[in-house]
Amino acid sequence: MTKTFEHLLSERALGMRENVIREILKVVSQPGMISLAGGIPAPETFPIEELYRINETVLDRYGAVALQYDRTEGFTPFLEALVGYLAQKGISADAANLLVFNGSQSVLDTLGKILITPGDVIALESPSYLGAISAFSSYLPEYVSVETDDDGIVPASLERVLDSTPVKFIYLVTTFQNPTGRTLSVERRREVAAIIKAKNALVIEDDPYGDLRYRGQPVPPLQTFAPENVVYVSTLSKVFAPGLRLGFCVAPPLIREWLYRAKQGADLHTNTYAQALATEFICGGFIERQVPKIIDLYRPRQEAMLAALERHLPSDFRWIEPDGGMFIWVEGPPDVDAEQIYWRAVEQKVAFVPGKYFYIRPEDGLPTMRLNFTRVDEATIETAIASLGRVIRGD
Amino acid sequence: MTKTFEHLLSERALGMRENVIREILKVVSQPGMISLAGGIPAPETFPIEELYRINETVLDRYGAVALQYDRTEGFTPFLEALVGYLAQKGISADAANLLVFNGSQSVLDTLGKILITPGDVIALESPSYLGAISAFSSYLPEYVSVETDDDGIVPASLERVLDSTPVKFIYLVTTFQNPTGRTLSVERRREVAAIIKAKNALVIEDDPYGDLRYRGQPVPPLQTFAPENVVYVSTLSKVFAPGLRLGFCVAPPLIREWLYRAKQGADLHTNTYAQALATEFICGGFIERQVPKIIDLYRPRQEAMLAALERHLPSDFRWIEPDGGMFIWVEGPPDVDAEQIYWRAVEQKVAFVPGKYFYIRPEDGLPTMRLNFTRVDEATIETAIASLGRVIRGD
């Protein structure tokens, strides 16, 4: 690569380290590889047949409007459809609280843009979603970790962090977290809400997986306990189609106003046609049939993985059994190096993500692994976990 | 509005002034208003009938792939289609030089992100495209103006600016510029190319309007004269549909690599489905029939506006007669205040954009106006310009 123009790069470009995970995952596309690595929906969940019809409805109903420049806030019928979709989750928003973005990644990036001055501190769960860290890091923040256990972040630890550090915001994936699958319990949500209200702190609640519940009762979003202190971020990527890049957020008024301004300068508005498709997907009742279909596909895959782990992994390995989402988080004994396991597993044609990549501190999470169960069928999961077990035991 | 969280805003948020133009253009949506204000394609140019067919082709041909997460660079068949589209403009790129973004606005924003450290200097034509200024300003640059005349920027002025100031990049709309409609002449392109090569300077060449040529010979992009020093930015918004938000760029390798990294963190990738639609729009031969149709609609509108200006405006007003694009730039004598004309014209139900908003220095461009001719038919243009003439003459 020519080095021309290297001197022109901004200071912030230095914050954009190449996605390390991408390097080690290059092998995933090798022929015959069973990938438990990604976080990608199964393509058989996409409503392709329905889309022939939805496209016609959109062109009939909206015509040129679906192809024209649109408002920065979002396509009005889609905003109205989202109000109803969010109400089912317990979130009372009106269209004026909402903003639509090019995927939830773009919400996170824009929040970083309006909130982070270099050196500002962001509080994260440990481990945390890598994509969020990647979005925020280009604005050169510092990070501080909040302790977590099987019920999500520990309120006392959050309180200590907020008392000792001026934190710009706290970023949480509250339900079926990526990478751990953990859900912040209702009790904890109440406690976290009380803390952030008392300290006038801001939480970014990222909820891409909440609809993918395989058992147990739905938990109301943290936003419902502290609507003035939470930016609720979600996406249609896991329940409709990620390729349409439709993310959205519900935000307190000042944050929403600045997100709006930043988005206007950054990309004018989100794809009108995709928003029109999603409007018909929601209002035409397709989503209500689609989500149970997705759950029916993913639940047995998750059960197969949990059963296979039980059968094939040594007894000193433990894992979380989440009520939903896309991942199982496995933790070996302290002396295990999951990246070594990764390279040996890859030789046996099984890939996953070594968990250390989800931690801020490079010394953390060495014995952990994130396993995705949504892309491969039950028999393949059994094969993959059996191989993984052999690799771990050194057979 | 509650003031909660104002203390959390980043320093860069202060760079995002509310779009001033939006305030004065609020009246444009009043009933009965004839708007010459926007820069929006005529909705009757959108290939709606064709899209019924293109949607089916996309679902048949790509199926789940068009709905899935995709590469950050862009949808491979779309990148390949763009290679052919760009070759017709004289740009020799291969897919590995290209990147697809959510509209060209997002290319400009991402260029700002990777290149601008607060205080860096950007060189602009004067007047310049407001959306670009809005994208760059959130990264807190300073601006310096390069002199322009009817052939575009003046090479000697560019040279003086580059000699006296460390400029991060020069931003130019080279063909049918927004707001002036001016085209940088071929001779000037050669001179500008020689200057930026000699000084190892970087130009961002924004070319949204190049296909909308109503007379005269096409001019090769500046990029073709200095491919290693130019980021060529364009869009399908003016020849397909702006609501699909499809912008793209051809960039020197290092710039492309950093744009790629920044985009990965900012929004993962551009809407796959929209890219698949555009692929079929280009490869199915639709674009070759579409562009002449658009030109056949816009050319008589432009001619009608030029003729009406001749009939109705006082003889001390002058205007540029561009060979294409979407705008006519009108300049009154020095004592004219076009914003005063604007408010009186609005009372007569005619709106346009006072030209001063396209200048960096608030004292510049007071007697100028930008008139759009693509949204209204010839008879309405005649009515609007006749009204404008009466307002200017104070009848």
Coordinates of N, CA, C and O in Angstrom, one line a residue, chain A residues 32-36 44 300-302 304-305 308-309 311-312 348-351 371-390:
Chain A
G32 N -15.9 -26.1 4.2 CA -16.1 -27.2 5.2 C -16.1 -26.7 6.6 O -16.3 -27.5 7.5
M33 N -15.8 -25.4 6.8 CA -15.7 -24.9 8.2 C -17.2 -24.8 8.8 O -18.1 -24.3 8.1
I34 N -17.3 -25.3 10.0 CA -18.6 -25.1 10.7 C -18.4 -23.8 11.6 O -17.5 -23.8 12.5
S35 N -19.1 -22.8 11.3 CA -18.9 -21.5 12.0 C -19.9 -21.3 13.1 O -21.1 -21.2 12.9
L36 N -19.4 -21.3 14.3 CA -20.1 -20.8 15.5 C -19.7 -19.4 15.9 O -19.8 -19.0 17.0
E44 N -32.6 -18.6 6.3 CA -33.9 -19.2 6.1 C -35.0 -18.5 7.0 O -36.2 -18.8 6.8
P300 N -34.6 -24.9 19.2 CA -34.0 -26.2 19.2 C -32.5 -26.2 19.0 O -31.8 -27.1 19.4
R301 N -32.1 -25.2 18.2 CA -30.6 -25.1 18.0 C -29.9 -24.8 19.3 O -28.9 -25.3 19.6
Q302 N -30.5 -23.9 20.1 CA -29.9 -23.5 21.4 C -29.9 -24.7 22.3 O -28.9 -25.0 23.0
A304 N -30.0 -27.8 21.5 CA -29.0 -28.8 21.0 C -27.6 -28.4 21.4 O -26.8 -29.3 21.8
M305 N -27.3 -27.2 21.4 CA -26.0 -26.7 21.8 C -25.7 -27.0 23.3 O -24.7 -27.5 23.7
A308 N -25.3 -30.6 23.9 CA -24.0 -31.1 23.4 C -22.8 -30.6 24.3 O -21.9 -31.4 24.5
L309 N -22.9 -29.4 24.8 CA -21.9 -28.9 25.7 C -21.8 -29.8 27.0 O -20.8 -30.2 27.4
R311 N -22.7 -32.9 27.1 CA -22.1 -34.2 26.8 C -20.6 -34.2 26.5 O -19.9 -35.1 26.9
H312 N -20.1 -33.1 25.9 CA -18.8 -33.2 25.3 C -17.7 -32.3 26.0 O -16.5 -32.5 25.8
Q348 N -9.8 -28.6 13.0 CA -10.9 -29.6 13.0 C -12.1 -29.0 12.3 O -13.2 -29.6 12.4
K349 N -12.0 -27.9 11.7 CA -13.1 -27.3 10.9 C -14.2 -26.8 11.8 O -15.4 -26.8 11.4
V350 N -13.9 -26.2 13.0 CA -14.9 -25.6 13.8 C -14.3 -24.2 14.2 O -13.2 -24.2 14.7
A351 N -15.2 -23.2 14.0 CA -14.7 -21.8 14.4 C -15.7 -21.2 15.4 O -16.9 -21.5 15.4
L371 N -20.0 -18.8 21.6 CA -20.5 -19.8 20.6 C -21.9 -19.3 20.1 O -22.8 -19.1 20.8
N372 N -22.0 -19.2 18.8 CA -23.3 -18.8 18.1 C -24.0 -20.1 17.7 O -23.4 -21.0 17.2
F373 N -25.3 -20.1 17.9 CA -26.1 -21.3 17.6 C -27.2 -21.1 16.5 O -27.9 -22.0 16.2
T374 N -27.2 -19.9 15.9 CA -28.4 -19.6 15.0 C -28.1 -19.9 13.6 O -29.1 -20.1 12.8
R375 N -26.9 -20.1 13.2 CA -26.6 -20.3 11.7 C -26.6 -21.8 11.3 O -26.6 -22.0 10.1
V376 N -26.4 -22.7 12.2 CA -26.3 -24.1 11.8 C -27.3 -25.0 12.5 O -27.8 -24.7 13.6
D377 N -27.7 -26.1 11.8 CA -28.7 -27.0 12.4 C -28.3 -27.8 13.5 O -27.1 -27.9 13.8
E378 N -29.2 -28.5 14.1 CA -28.9 -29.3 15.4 C -27.8 -30.3 15.2 O -26.9 -30.5 16.0
A379 N -27.9 -31.1 14.1 CA -27.0 -32.1 13.9 C -25.5 -31.6 13.7 O -24.6 -32.1 14.2
T380 N -25.5 -30.4 13.0 CA -24.2 -29.8 12.8 C -23.6 -29.3 14.1 O -22.4 -29.3 14.4
I381 N -24.5 -28.7 14.9 CA -24.1 -28.3 16.3 C -23.5 -29.4 17.1 O -22.4 -29.3 17.7
E382 N -24.2 -30.6 17.0 CA -23.7 -31.7 17.8 C -22.2 -32.1 17.3 O -21.3 -32.3 18.1
T383 N -22.1 -32.1 16.0 CA -20.8 -32.4 15.4 C -19.7 -31.4 15.8 O -18.6 -31.8 16.2
A384 N -20.1 -30.2 15.8 CA -19.1 -29.1 16.1 C -18.7 -29.1 17.6 O -17.5 -29.0 17.9
I385 N -19.7 -29.3 18.5 CA -19.4 -29.3 19.9 C -18.6 -30.6 20.3 O -17.7 -30.6 21.1
A386 N -18.9 -31.7 19.6 CA -18.1 -32.9 19.8 C -16.7 -32.7 19.4 O -15.8 -33.1 20.2
S387 N -16.4 -32.1 18.3 CA -15.1 -31.7 17.9 C -14.4 -30.8 18.9 O -13.2 -31.0 19.3
L388 N -15.1 -29.8 19.3 CA -14.6 -28.8 20.3 C -14.2 -29.5 21.5 O -13.1 -29.3 22.1
G389 N -15.0 -30.5 22.0 CA -14.7 -31.2 23.2 C -13.4 -32.0 23.0 O -12.6 -32.0 23.9
R390 N -13.3 -32.7 21.9 CA -12.1 -33.4 21.6 C -10.8 -32.5 21.6 O -9.8 -32.8 22.2

